[in-house]
Coordinates of C-alpha atoms and ligand atoms in Angstrom, one line a residue:
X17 CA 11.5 43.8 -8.2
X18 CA 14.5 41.7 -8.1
X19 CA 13.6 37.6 -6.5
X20 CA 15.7 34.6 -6.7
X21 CA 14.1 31.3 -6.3
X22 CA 15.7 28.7 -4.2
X23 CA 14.9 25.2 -5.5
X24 CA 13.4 24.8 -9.0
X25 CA 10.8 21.9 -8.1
X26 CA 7.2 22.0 -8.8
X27 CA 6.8 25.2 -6.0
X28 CA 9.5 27.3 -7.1
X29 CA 9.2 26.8 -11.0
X30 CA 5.8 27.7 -11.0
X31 CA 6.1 30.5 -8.5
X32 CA 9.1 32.1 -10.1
X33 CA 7.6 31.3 -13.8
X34 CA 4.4 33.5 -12.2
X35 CA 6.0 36.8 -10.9
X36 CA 7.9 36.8 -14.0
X37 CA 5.1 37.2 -15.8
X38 CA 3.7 39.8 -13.7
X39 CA 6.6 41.7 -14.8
X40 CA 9.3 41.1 -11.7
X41 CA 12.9 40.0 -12.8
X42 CA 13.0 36.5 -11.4
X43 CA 16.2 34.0 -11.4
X44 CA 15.2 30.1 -10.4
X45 CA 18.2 28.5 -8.7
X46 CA 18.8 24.8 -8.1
X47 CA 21.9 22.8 -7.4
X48 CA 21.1 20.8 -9.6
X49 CA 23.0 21.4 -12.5
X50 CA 21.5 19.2 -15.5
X51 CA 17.7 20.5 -14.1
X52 CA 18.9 24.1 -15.1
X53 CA 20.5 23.0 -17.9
X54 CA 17.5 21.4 -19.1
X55 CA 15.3 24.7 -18.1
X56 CA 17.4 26.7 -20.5
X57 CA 16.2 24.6 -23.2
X58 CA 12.9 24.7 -21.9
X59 CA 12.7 21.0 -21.4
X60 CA 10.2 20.6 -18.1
X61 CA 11.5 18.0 -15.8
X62 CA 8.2 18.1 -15.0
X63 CA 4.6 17.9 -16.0
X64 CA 2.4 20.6 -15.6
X65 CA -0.1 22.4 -17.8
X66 CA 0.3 25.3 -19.4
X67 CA 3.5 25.8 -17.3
X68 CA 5.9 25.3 -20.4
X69 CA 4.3 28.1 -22.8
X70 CA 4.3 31.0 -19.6
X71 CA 8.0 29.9 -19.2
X72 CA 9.1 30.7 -22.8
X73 CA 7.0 33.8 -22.8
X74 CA 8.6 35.1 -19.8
X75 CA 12.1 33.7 -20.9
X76 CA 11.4 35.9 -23.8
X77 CA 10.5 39.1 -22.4
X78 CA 14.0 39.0 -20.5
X79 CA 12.1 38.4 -16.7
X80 CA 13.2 35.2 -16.2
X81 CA 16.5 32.6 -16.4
X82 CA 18.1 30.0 -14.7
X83 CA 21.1 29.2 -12.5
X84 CA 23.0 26.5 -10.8
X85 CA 25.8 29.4 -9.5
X86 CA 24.7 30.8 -6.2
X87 CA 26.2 33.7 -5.7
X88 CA 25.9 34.3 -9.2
X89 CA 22.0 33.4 -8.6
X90 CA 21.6 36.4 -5.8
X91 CA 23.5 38.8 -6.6
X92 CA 21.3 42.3 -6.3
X93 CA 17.9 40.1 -5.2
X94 CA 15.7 42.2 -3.2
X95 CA 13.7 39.1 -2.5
X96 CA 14.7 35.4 -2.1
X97 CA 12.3 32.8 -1.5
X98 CA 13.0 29.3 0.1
X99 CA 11.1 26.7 -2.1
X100 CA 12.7 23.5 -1.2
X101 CA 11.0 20.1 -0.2
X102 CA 10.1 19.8 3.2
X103 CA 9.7 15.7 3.3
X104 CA 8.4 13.8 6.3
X105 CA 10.0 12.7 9.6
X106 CA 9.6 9.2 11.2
X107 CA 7.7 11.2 13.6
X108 CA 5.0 12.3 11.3
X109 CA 6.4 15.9 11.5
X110 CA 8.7 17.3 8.6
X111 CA 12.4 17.6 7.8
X112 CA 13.0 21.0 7.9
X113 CA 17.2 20.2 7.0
X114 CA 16.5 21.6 3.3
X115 CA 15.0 24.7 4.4
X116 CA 17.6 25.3 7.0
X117 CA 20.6 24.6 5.0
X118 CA 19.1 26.9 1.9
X119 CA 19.2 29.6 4.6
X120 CA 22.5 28.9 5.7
X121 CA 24.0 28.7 2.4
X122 CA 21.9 32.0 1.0
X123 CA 23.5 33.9 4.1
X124 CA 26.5 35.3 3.1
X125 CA 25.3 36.5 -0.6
X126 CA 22.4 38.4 0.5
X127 CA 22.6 42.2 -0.1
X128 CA 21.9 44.2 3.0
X129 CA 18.0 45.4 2.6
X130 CA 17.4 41.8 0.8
X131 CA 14.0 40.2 2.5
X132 CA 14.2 36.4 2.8
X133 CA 10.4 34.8 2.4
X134 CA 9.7 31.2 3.0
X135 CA 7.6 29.7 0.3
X136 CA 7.9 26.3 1.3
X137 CA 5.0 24.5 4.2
X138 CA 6.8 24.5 7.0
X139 CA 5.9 24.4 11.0
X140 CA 4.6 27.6 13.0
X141 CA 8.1 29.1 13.9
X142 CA 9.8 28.2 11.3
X143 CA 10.6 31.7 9.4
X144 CA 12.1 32.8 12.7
X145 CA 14.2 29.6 13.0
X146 CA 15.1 30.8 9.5
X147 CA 16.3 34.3 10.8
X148 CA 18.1 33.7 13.2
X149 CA 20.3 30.6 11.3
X150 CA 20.8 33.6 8.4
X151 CA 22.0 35.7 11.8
X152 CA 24.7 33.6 13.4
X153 CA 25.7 33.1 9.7
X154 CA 26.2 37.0 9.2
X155 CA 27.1 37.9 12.8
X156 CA 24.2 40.1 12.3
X157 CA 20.3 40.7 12.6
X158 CA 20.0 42.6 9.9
X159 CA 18.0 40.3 7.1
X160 CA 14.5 39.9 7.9
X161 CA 12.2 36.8 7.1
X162 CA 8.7 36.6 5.6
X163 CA 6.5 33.5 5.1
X164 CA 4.2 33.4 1.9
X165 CA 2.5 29.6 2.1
X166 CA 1.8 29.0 -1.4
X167 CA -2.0 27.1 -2.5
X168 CA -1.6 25.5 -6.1
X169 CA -2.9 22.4 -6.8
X170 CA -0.6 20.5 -9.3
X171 CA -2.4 20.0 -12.7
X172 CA -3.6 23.7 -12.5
X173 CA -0.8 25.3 -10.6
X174 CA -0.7 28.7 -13.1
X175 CA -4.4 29.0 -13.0
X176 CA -4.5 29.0 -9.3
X177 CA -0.8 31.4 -9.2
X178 CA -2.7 34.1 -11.3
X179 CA -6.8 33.5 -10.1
X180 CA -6.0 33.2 -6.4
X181 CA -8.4 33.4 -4.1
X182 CA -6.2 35.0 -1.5
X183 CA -2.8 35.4 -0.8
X184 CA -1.6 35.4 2.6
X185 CA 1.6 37.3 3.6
X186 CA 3.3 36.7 6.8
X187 CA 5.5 39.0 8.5
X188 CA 6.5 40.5 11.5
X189 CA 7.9 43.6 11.0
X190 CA 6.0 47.0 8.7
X191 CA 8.8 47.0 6.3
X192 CA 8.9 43.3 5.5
X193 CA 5.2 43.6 5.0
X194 CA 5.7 46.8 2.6
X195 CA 7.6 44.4 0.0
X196 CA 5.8 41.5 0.4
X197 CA 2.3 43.9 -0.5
X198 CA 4.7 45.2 -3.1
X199 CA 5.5 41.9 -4.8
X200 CA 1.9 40.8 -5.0
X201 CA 0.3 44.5 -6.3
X202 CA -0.5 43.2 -9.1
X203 CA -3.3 41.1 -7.5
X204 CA -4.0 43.2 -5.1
X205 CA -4.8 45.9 -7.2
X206 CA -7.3 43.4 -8.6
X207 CA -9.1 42.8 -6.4
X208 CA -7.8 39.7 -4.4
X209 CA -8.0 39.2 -0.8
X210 CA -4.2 40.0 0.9
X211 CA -4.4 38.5 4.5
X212 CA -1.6 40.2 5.6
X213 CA -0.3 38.6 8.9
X214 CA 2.7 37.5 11.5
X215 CA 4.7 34.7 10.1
X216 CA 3.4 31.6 12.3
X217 CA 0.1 32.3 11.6
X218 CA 0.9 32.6 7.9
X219 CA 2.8 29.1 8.6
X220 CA -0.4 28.1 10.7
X221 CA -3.0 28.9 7.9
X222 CA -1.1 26.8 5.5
X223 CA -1.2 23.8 7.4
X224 CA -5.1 24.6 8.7
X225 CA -6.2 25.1 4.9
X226 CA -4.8 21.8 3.6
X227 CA -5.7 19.9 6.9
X228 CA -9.5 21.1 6.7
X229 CA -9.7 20.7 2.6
X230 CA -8.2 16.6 3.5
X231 CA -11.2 16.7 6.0
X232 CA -13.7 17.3 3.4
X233 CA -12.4 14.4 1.3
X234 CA -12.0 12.0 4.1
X235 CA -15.3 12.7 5.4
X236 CA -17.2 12.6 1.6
X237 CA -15.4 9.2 1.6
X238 CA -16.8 8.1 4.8
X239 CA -20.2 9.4 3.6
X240 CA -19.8 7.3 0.4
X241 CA -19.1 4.1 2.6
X242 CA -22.4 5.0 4.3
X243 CA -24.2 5.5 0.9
X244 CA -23.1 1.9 -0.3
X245 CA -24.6 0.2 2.9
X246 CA -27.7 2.0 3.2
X247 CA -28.6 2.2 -1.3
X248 CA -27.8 5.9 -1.3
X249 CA -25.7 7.6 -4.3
X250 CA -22.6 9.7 -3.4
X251 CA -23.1 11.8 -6.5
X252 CA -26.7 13.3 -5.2
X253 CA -25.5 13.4 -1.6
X254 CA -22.8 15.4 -2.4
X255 CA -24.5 17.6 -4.8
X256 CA -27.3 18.0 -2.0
X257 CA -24.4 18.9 0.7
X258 CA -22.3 21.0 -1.3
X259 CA -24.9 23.2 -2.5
X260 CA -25.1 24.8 1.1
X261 CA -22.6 27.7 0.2
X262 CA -21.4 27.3 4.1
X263 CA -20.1 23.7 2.7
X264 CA -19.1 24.6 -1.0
X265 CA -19.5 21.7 -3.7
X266 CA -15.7 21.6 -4.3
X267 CA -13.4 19.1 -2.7
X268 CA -16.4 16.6 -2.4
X269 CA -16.0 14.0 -5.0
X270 CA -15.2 10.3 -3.5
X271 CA -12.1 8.1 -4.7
X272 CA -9.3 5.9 -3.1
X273 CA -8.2 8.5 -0.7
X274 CA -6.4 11.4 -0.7
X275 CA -2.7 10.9 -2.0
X276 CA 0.3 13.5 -3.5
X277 CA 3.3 15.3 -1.9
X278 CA 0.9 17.9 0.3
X279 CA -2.4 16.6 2.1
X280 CA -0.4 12.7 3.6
X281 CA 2.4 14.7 4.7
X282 CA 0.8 17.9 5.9
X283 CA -1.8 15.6 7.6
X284 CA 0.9 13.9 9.7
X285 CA 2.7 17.1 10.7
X286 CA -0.4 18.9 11.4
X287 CA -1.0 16.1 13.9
X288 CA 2.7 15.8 14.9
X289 CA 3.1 19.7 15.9
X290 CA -0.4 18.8 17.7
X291 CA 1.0 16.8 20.0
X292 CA 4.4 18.7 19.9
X293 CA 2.9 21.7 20.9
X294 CA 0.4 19.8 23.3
X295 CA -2.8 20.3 21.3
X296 CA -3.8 17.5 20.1
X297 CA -5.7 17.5 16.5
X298 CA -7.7 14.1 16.9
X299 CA -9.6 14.8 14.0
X300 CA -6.7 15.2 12.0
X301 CA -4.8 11.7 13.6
X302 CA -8.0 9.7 12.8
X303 CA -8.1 11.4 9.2
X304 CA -4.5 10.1 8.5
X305 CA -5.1 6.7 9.8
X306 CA -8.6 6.7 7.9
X307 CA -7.0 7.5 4.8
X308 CA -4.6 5.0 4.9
X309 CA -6.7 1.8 5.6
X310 CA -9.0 3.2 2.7
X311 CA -6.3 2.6 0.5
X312 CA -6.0 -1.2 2.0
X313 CA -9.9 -1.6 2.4
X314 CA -10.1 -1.2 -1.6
X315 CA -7.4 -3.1 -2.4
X316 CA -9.3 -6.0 -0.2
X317 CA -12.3 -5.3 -1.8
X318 CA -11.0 -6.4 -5.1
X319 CA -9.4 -9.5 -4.0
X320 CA -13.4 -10.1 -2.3
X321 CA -15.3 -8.9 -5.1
X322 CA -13.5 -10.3 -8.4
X323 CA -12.7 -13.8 -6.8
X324 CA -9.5 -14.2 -9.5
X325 CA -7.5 -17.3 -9.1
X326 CA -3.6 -16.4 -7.6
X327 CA -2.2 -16.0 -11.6
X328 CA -4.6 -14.0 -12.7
X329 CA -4.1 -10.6 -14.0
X330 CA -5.9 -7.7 -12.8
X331 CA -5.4 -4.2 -15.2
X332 CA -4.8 -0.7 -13.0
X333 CA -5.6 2.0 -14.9
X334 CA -4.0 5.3 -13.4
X335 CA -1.0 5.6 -11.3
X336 CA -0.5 9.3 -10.7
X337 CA -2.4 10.7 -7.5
X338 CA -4.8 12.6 -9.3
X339 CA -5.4 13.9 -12.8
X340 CA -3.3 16.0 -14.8
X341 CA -0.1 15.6 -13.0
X342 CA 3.0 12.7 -13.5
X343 CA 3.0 12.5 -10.2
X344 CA 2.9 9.3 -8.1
X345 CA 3.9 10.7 -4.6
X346 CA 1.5 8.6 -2.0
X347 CA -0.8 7.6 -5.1
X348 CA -3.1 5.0 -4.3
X349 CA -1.6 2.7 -6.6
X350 CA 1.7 2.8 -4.9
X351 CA -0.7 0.8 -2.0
X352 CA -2.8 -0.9 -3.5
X353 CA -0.9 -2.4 -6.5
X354 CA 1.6 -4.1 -3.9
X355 CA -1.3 -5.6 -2.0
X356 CA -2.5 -7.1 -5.3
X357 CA 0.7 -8.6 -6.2
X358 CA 1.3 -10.4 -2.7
X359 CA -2.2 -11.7 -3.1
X360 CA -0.5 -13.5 -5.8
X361 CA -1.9 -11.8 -8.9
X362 CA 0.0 -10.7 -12.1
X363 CA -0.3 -6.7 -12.4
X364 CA -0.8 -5.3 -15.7
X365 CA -0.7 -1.2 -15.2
X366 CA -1.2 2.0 -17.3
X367 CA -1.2 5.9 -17.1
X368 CA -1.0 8.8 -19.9
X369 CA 1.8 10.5 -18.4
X370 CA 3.1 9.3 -14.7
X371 CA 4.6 6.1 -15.9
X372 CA 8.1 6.9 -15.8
X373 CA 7.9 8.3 -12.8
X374 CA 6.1 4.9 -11.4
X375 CA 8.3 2.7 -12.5
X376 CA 11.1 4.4 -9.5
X377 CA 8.4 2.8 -7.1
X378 CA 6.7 -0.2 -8.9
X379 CA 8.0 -3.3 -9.9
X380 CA 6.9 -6.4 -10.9
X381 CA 4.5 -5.6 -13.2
X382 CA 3.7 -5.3 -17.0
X383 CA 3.6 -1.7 -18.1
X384 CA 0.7 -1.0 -21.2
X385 CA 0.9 1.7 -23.6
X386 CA -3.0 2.4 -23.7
X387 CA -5.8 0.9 -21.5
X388 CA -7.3 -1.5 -23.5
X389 CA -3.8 -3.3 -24.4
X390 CA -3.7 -2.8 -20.2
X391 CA -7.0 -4.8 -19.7
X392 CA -6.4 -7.5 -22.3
X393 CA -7.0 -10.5 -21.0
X394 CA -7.2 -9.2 -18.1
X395 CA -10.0 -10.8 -15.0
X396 CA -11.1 -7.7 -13.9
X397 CA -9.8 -3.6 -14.3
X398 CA -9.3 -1.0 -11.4
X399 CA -9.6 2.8 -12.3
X400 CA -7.0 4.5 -9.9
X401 CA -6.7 8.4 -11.6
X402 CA -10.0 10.1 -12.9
X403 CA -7.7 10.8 -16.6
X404 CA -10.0 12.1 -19.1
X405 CA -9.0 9.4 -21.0
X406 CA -10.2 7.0 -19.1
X407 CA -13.6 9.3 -19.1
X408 CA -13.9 8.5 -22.8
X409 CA -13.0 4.9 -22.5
X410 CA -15.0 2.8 -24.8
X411 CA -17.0 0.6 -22.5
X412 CA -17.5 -1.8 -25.0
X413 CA -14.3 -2.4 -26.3
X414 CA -13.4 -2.7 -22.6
X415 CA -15.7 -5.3 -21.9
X416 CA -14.3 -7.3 -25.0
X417 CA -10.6 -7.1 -23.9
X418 CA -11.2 -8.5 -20.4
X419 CA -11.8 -12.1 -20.0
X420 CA -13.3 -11.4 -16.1
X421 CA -16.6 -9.2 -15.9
X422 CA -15.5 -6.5 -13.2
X423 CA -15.1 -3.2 -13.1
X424 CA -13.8 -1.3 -9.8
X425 CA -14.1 2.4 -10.7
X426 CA -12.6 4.3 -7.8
X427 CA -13.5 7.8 -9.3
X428 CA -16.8 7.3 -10.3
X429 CA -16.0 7.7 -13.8
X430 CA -19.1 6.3 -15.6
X431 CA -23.0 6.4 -14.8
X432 CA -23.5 2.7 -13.6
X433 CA -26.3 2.2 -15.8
X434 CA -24.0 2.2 -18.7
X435 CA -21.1 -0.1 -17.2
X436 CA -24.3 -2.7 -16.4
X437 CA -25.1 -2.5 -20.2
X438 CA -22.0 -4.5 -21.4
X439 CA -22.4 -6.8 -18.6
X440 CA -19.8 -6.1 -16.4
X441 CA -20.1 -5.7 -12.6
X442 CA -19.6 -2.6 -11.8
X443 CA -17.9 -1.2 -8.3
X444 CA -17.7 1.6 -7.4
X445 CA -17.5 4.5 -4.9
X446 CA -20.6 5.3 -2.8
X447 CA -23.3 4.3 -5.4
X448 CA -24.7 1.1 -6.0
X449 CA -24.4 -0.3 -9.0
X450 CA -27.1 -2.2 -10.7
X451 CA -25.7 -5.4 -10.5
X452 CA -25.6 -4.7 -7.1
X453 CA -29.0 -4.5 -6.3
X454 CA -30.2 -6.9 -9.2
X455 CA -28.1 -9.6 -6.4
X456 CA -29.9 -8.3 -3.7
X457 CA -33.0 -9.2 -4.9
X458 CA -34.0 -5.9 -6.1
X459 CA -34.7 -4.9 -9.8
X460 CA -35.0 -0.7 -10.3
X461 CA -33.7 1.6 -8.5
X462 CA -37.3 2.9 -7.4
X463 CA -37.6 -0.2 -5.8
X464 CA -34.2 -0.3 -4.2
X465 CA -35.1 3.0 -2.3
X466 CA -38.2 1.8 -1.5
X467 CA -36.8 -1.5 0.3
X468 CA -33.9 1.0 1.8
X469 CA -36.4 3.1 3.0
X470 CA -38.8 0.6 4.6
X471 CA -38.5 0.4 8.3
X472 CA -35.9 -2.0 10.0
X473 CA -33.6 -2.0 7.2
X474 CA -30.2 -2.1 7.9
Ligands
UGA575 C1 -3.1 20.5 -2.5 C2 -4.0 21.7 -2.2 O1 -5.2 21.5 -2.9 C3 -3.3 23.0 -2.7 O2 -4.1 24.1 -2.3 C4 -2.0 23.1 -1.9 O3 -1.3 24.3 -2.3 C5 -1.1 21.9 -2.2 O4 -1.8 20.7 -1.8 C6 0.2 22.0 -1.5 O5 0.1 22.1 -0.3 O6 1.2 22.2 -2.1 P1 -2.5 19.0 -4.6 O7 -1.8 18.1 -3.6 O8 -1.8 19.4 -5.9 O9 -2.9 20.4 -3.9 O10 -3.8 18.2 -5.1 P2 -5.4 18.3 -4.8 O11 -6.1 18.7 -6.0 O12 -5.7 19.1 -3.6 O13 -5.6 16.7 -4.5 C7 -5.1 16.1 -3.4 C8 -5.6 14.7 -3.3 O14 -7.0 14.7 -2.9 C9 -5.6 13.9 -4.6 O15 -5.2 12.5 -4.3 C10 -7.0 13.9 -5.1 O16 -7.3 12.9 -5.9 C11 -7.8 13.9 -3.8 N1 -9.1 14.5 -3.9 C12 -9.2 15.9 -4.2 C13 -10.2 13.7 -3.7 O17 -10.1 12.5 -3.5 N2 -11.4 14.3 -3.8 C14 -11.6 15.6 -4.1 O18 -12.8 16.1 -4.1 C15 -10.5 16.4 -4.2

C-alpha cells in the first residue's frame, strides 16, 4: 500500500520508518525543509535507538523517502496519516490547530478512495472533526477518517512498532476498517491482538491507556513515600505487588515523577475533557497535581537533607525524562534544577545525550562532559535519569570528587548498602538507607524491621 506521513517528528518517523519495513511504500512529509533534508542524508534530528539502521535499510529497499513538497508528498497515497504535535492548552486540554490545519491543507491533494487516519492523541471526536474540515475543504463527503492511537515508548519506539501488544484501529465505516486491517496484516497474521473499533473509542483508549499506566507510577510513588516513613523497601514492595499478574510488575519502579511529551499532557486533557464532557476524572486531577509537587517535594528535600551553604554547588546527573531518549520535555530536571538555583546554589549538570536539547530550557548552569567532572567539587550529587551510565558509576571515585557526603538517587540506581560503604549518605526513593536508620538509632536492618514492626510505631 501507498501512506504518506504527515509530520516527520518522533511519531511519524518511527511509524512511517515501520510500515516501510513491513514492505508498504511510505513517503514522510514535513514542512520543514532542512529536517527532510537532513533525513535524506540519514542524519536523525533525533535520538532514538535502533531507529537510524531500519531507516537506511528501508531507504534502501526503495519503501521509503522523504519530502517537504505536498502535493508532491500525496500524490497516489491510499493512506495518509496525521502525526503532528498535539501540545497543551491553558486549559489543560490540547491544541488540536496542527491536526486541523494538516487536514485542511492535505484536502485538496487527496485522491478520491484515499483513507485519512489520525495517528496523533487527540480528544474523542476528533477524527470526525477531521472529516468534516477535509469535507467543507472538497465540497464533498467523500474521504473517510480512521484513528490508529499509536503506543511507543521513546527509547524503544521500533521494538514496541514491530512487538506490539495490540493495535487498535478505529473506524466507523466497513471499508475504512478493511484498509486499516489491510495495513497492519502483517501483525495480524502474527498473531497480535487487532481491537478493531469506532474512532472515539479508539481516541478514548489512547488516552485511558496512558492515563491508567501514569496511575501506576504515581501510585508506586506514593507507596514509596509510605515505605520511607514506615522502614519498608520499594524494591520488595513492588516486586511483592507486581507479581499478581492482575497488577503486572511493569510500570512500577519509583523516581521523580512521571515527565516526557505524553503522560503530563495526556494527564491534563484526560482531566480537561472530564470536566468538558461533565465526567469528572478525580483520580486523574489529583494524579496531575501529585505529580507535580513530587517534583517540588524532592527538590525541597535536597535543600533539607544536604544543608549546603547558598554558593555551593550541587551536581545533577540526568536531564532527559527517562533513559535512552534526548528528550527533556517535562523532565524533572527542568523543575527541580530551577528550584535549586533560586535557593541560591551554583548548578553543575550532566547527561549522555539530552544536553543540547537542555540547554533550550536551562540556563545558568555549568554544563559537564562526564559525571565525575559534574560532581567535582561538588556538596552533594542528584541522579535525575536512570542512564546506564550512571548504573556503572564508580562509587568510589564519586565519593572522591565530591567535597559534600550526599547522594540523592531518584531512580534507585544502587543497592544502599554499597553507597553507605564509601560514606556517603545515601537518599533515595522509598527504601531506607543505612545511614538512615544508623541516625535513628538503629543499626541492621533486622533490627530496623523489628522496631517498625513493634506496636505503636509511627
Ligand atoms: C508513553 C507510553 O508508555 C507509550 O505507550 C505511549 O505511546 C507514549 O507515552 C505516547 O503517548 O506517545 P513515553 O512517554 O515515551 O511513553 O515514556 P514512558 O516509558 O512511558 O515513561 C514516561 C515517564 O514515566 C518517564 O518520566 C519515566 O521515567 C516514568 N516512569 C515510567 C516511571 O517513573 N516509572 C516507571 O515504572 C515507568
Amino acid at each position: 500500500m501507498q501512506i504518506t506521513m504527515i509530520g516527520a517528528g518522533y511519531v511519524g518517523l518511527t511509524t512511517g520508518t515501520c510500515l516501510a519495513t513491513i514492505g508498504h511504500r511510505v513517503c514522510c512529509h514535513d514542512i520543514d525543509a532542512a529536517r527532510i533534508a537532513r533525513l535524506e542524508r540519514f542524519d536523525l534530528p533525533l535520538f532514538e535507538p535502533g531507529l537510524e539502521s531500519v531507516m537506511c535499510q528501508a531507504v534502501e529497499a526503495g519503501n521509503l523517502r522523504f519530502s517537504a513538497h505536498l502535493k508532491e508528498s500525496l500524490a497516489g497515497a491510499d493512506a495518509v496519516f496525521i502525526a503532528v504535535g498535539t501540545p497543551s492548552a491553558p486549559d489543560g486540554g490540547i491544541d488540536l490547530s496542527h491536526v486541523l490545519s494538516a487536514a485542511r491543507k492535505i484536502a485538496p491533494h487527496l485522491k478520491r478512495s484515499a483513507l485519512v487516519v489520525v495517528k496523533s492523541t487527540v480528544v474523542a471526536g476528533t477524527a470526525r472533526r477531521v472529516r468534516e474540515i477535509i469535507a467543507r475543504e472538497r465540497g464533498a463527503f467523500d474521504i473517510r477518517v480512521a484513528s490508529n492511537p499509536e503506543f511507543l515508548r521513546e527509547g524503544s519506539a521500533v521494538k514496541d512498532f514491530m512487538e506490539p501488544d495490540r493495535i487498535v484501529i478505529g473506524a466507523d465505516d466497513t471499508r475504512s476498517r478493511n484498509i486499516m486491517r489491510s495495513i497492519y496484516r502483517h501483525f495480524s497474521q502474527a498473531g497480535v491482538p487487532i481491537v478493531a473499533t469506532t474512532t472515539s473509542n479508539a481516541e478514548l483508549i489512547k488516552y485511558a491507556a496512558n492515563a491508567f499506566l501514569a496511575l501506576k507510577i504515581g501510585f508506586v510513588n506514593e507507596v514509596a513515600d509510605l515505605c520511607e516513613k514506615a522502614g519498608g523497601d520499594i524494591v520488595d514492595v513492588a516486586r511483592g505487588i507486581g507479581l499478581d499478574r492482575r497488577i503486572g510488575e511493569s510500570f512500577l519502579a519509583p523516581g521523580p515523577g512521571f515527565g516526557g511529551s505524553c503522560f503530563p499532557k495526556d494527564t491534563r486533557a484526560f482531566a480537561a475533557t472530564g470536566r468538558q464532557f461533565g465526567a469528572p476524572q478525580k483520580l486523574i486531577e489529583t494524579l496531575v497535581a501529585r505529580n507535580e509537587q513530587r517534583k517540588t517535594g524532592l527538590a525541597r528535600r535536597i535543600l533539607k537533607e544536604a544543608q549546603l551553604p547558598p554558593g555551593s554547588t550541587v551536581a545533577v546527573l540526568g536531564l532527559a525524562f527517562k533513559s535512552n531518549t534526548d528528550d527533556v520535555r517535562e523532565s524533572a530536571a527542568l523543575n527541580i534544577i530551577p528550584l535549586l538555583r533560586d535557593a541560591g546554589l551554583q548548578v553543575t549538570v550532566h547527561d549522555p545525550k539530552a544536553s543540547m536539547n537542555a540547554r533550550r530550557h536551562i540556563k545558568d548552569v555549568k554544563w559537564a562532559n562526564c559525571p565525575y567532572a559534574a560532581c567535582d567539587g561538588a556538596g552533594a550529587a542528584v541522579i535525575l535519569t536512570e542512564w546506564d551510565e550512571y548504573r556503572k558509576l564508580d562509587l568510589a571515585r564519586l565519593a572522591r570528587s565530591l567535597s559534600g557526603d550526599a547522594l540523592f538517587d531518584y531512580r534507585n540506581l544502587f543497592d544502599p548498602r554499597s553507597v553507605a560503604q564509601q560514606g556517603l549518605r545515601y537518599f533515595c526513593i522509598g527504601r531506607m538507607a543505612p545511614s538512615a536508620r544508623q541516625r535513628a538509632g538503629v543499626s541492621s536492618l533486622d533490627a530496623w524491621n523489628q522496631r517498625v514492626a513493634a506496636p505503636g510505631h509511627a
